[in-house]
Structure formats: structure tokens, C-alpha cells
């Protein structure tokens, strides 16, 4: 595993920084009213931020056609580096038509605020069905990732980007820890091995079990919940963050966990997104990454362990981060604790299976998740947030 002064090497060898210097920012602001504008949606804005802070290293901007096509078809950039999800800025033909390759484009956030600049090197058409089937393994419009692809514009704008300024997160400023900062923190703590954990759900007992199993073999845990765009029926980010705070306060060692937000948007691409999530955590400085049951999945589009099998499509060491594979954890009635089929003597009837989906369903029915599902403090917080009576 390649190391440098700040621990594990970022993907591609260098941590990208596309945040404008004060001088560059002033120059961009001086041109603000003269540049053609493109308004970013929530996902494209989070992609801009992730590129700028180095979370998507080695990307300097939105993908040009050769990289895009290679990623969609072969899960690699044209330089051969593993990369599984296209990062593109898609716009309608009417928006793209007046833009000239070689010119500058002003990027506004979803609220119309000037937040970045694109040096437009290329604009190109792409095949939406081809992207959907390759990246999401389906062209079903009911899949939330496919729906985004089919609803977005038909022209991709490509080129290097600059973020004008790195603003504090409006909801979670104290947990906004960018890759350069997380790497510094790991170094200060003396952590040489760090396991990253991705989640978009409130933390439950199965999560806790596999995190702590991983923590037995590494120096620290980087708990990295995604707070960018998610599905409408996912639990809101502020509720999830309170649940993480509660469980860390009561059930984890104080000096072995760092909680930070991942500003990226969710794609729900299952296996391909597991690769993507691992690469992002490598850029944050993680040496290991937990891949559990149906990682980044949605509905029944992916097999339970497809997100683990996909790592076999790359040579050992090629990813530069070690995937830690975990079976589906459950509460075992025989042993009275969390387990998997690798450690439990139970039969299927003697297991209580846990999932974020089940917790959400119970809360919507007005039921509190039992202690086998969630720690009582977390269940109470979820109930409060969902306005469920705590006496049921």
C-alpha cells in the first residue's frame, strides 16, 4: 500500500485542490456579470465541491468524453486508473448551444448564487440508456439513479472547474472535515490504518457490530455519513447526524472514532457505487473500507453481495484501499447478541434481521424499533424526529 507524508496516497497519487485562491476569486468575481451562466442542481453542486476539495481526486473537473465513455464501459479512466461512476455536468441543448468550447462558464448553485467556474473544454452528446444499463445495471425509470439520468439534459459540459470559496456546511459545520484535514487528523492521532464507513441510514445495531469488528484490526474508524442529495423517503441528514452523535457518546471509545460528513450525492448504483465510495474514502486518507450487505443498493436491483464481488474485477492492490467484506449481521436469539452466519449457531427462525428500510417502515407505522434493532437512545431520537409516541 503506497504511503506518503500524510499516509496512504490519494487516488492517482496527488490530492487535487480546485478551490480558487483569493486572487483568482477576485478575478472570477470581476467577470461574474459577463460570463454565460449554468445553474447546477443539488447533485452537480455537490460534485463541484467534491472535485474542488480533492474528494474525487484525480478529477480536476467534469469528465470529457473519452474518460466518460471508458468509465461507463470499463470502470476505468483513460489513464487506466479504476473509476466506476461518471462525474458529468449534463444540461439541456438550449443551455449548451450558445456555449463555446474554450470559453469560461459561470456556475451558480441551486439558489442562483455564483459558486464556481468551468473552463469549457468540450461539450458532447451521450447515450442515456447505455449509461443507465452499464452503471446501474438497469434501464428501469423507477430506479432513482436511472431516473436522474433520464431526466437530466442530453449534453455534457466538460472541463476543469474552480470553486470560488469553501463555505462552511449550513447544517454541520463542525463535521465538515475535508480530505486535507482528515489526513492531518489521522497523522496527529498516529493512526496508520483507518477504516472508512459509508452510510445514508440512521445507525443501527448491525452497523455498530461490523464497525466494531473492523475496529478490532485497525487504528481508527472514520464514520463518514453521506449528507448530499438522497431519495425523498430517506431519513433526513440532520436526524441521522443526531443518531450518530448519540451512539458515539454512549457506545464507542472517544479517541478511536472521527465523525465527518461526506458532502457527496447518493447515486444508488449498488456495486459500482461501492467502488466509488471506496475511492472517495481513500482520498480522505482511509486505508480500509467496509463493504457490507447490499452496499449503496436500492430495491431489489442488486444481489445481496454484488457490491463485494465487484472488487474481484480489479487486480489485488489496484484500488489502493483494502475492502473489508462483512456478511449480513443480525441479532441472534441463541447467543443473545449480534452475529453473522459465520459466527452464529442459529437457524433462520432464530435471527432478527436489521435494516434501515425496516426501521423506516416501523417508524412510519408509529412503532418504535426494538432494542435488537436500535439502541434505545437512537430509537427515541428517531421517534422524536418522526413524531412517533415513545410509549407504544
mmCIF file of C-alpha atoms in Angstrom, residues 39-41 45 108-115:
data_model
loop_
_atom_site.group_PDB
_atom_site.id
_atom_site.type_symbol
_atom_site.label_atom_id
_atom_site.label_comp_id
_atom_site.label_asym_id
_atom_site.label_seq_id
_atom_site.Cartn_x
_atom_site.Cartn_y
_atom_site.Cartn_z
ATOM 1 C CA UNK A 39 -27.275 26.659 -12.814
ATOM 2 C CA UNK A 40 -26.267 23.464 -11.033
ATOM 3 C CA UNK A 41 -28.754 21.111 -9.446
ATOM 4 C CA UNK A 45 -23.177 21.282 -6.947
ATOM 5 C CA UNK A 108 -24.422 29.004 -9.979
ATOM 6 C CA UNK A 109 -25.702 26.839 -7.142
ATOM 7 C CA UNK A 110 -29.375 25.701 -6.961
ATOM 8 C CA UNK A 111 -30.224 29.043 -5.300
ATOM 9 C CA UNK A 112 -28.663 31.077 -8.129
ATOM 10 C CA UNK A 113 -25.546 32.081 -6.191
ATOM 11 C CA UNK A 114 -22.233 32.329 -8.115
ATOM 12 C CA UNK A 115 -20.146 29.469 -6.692
#
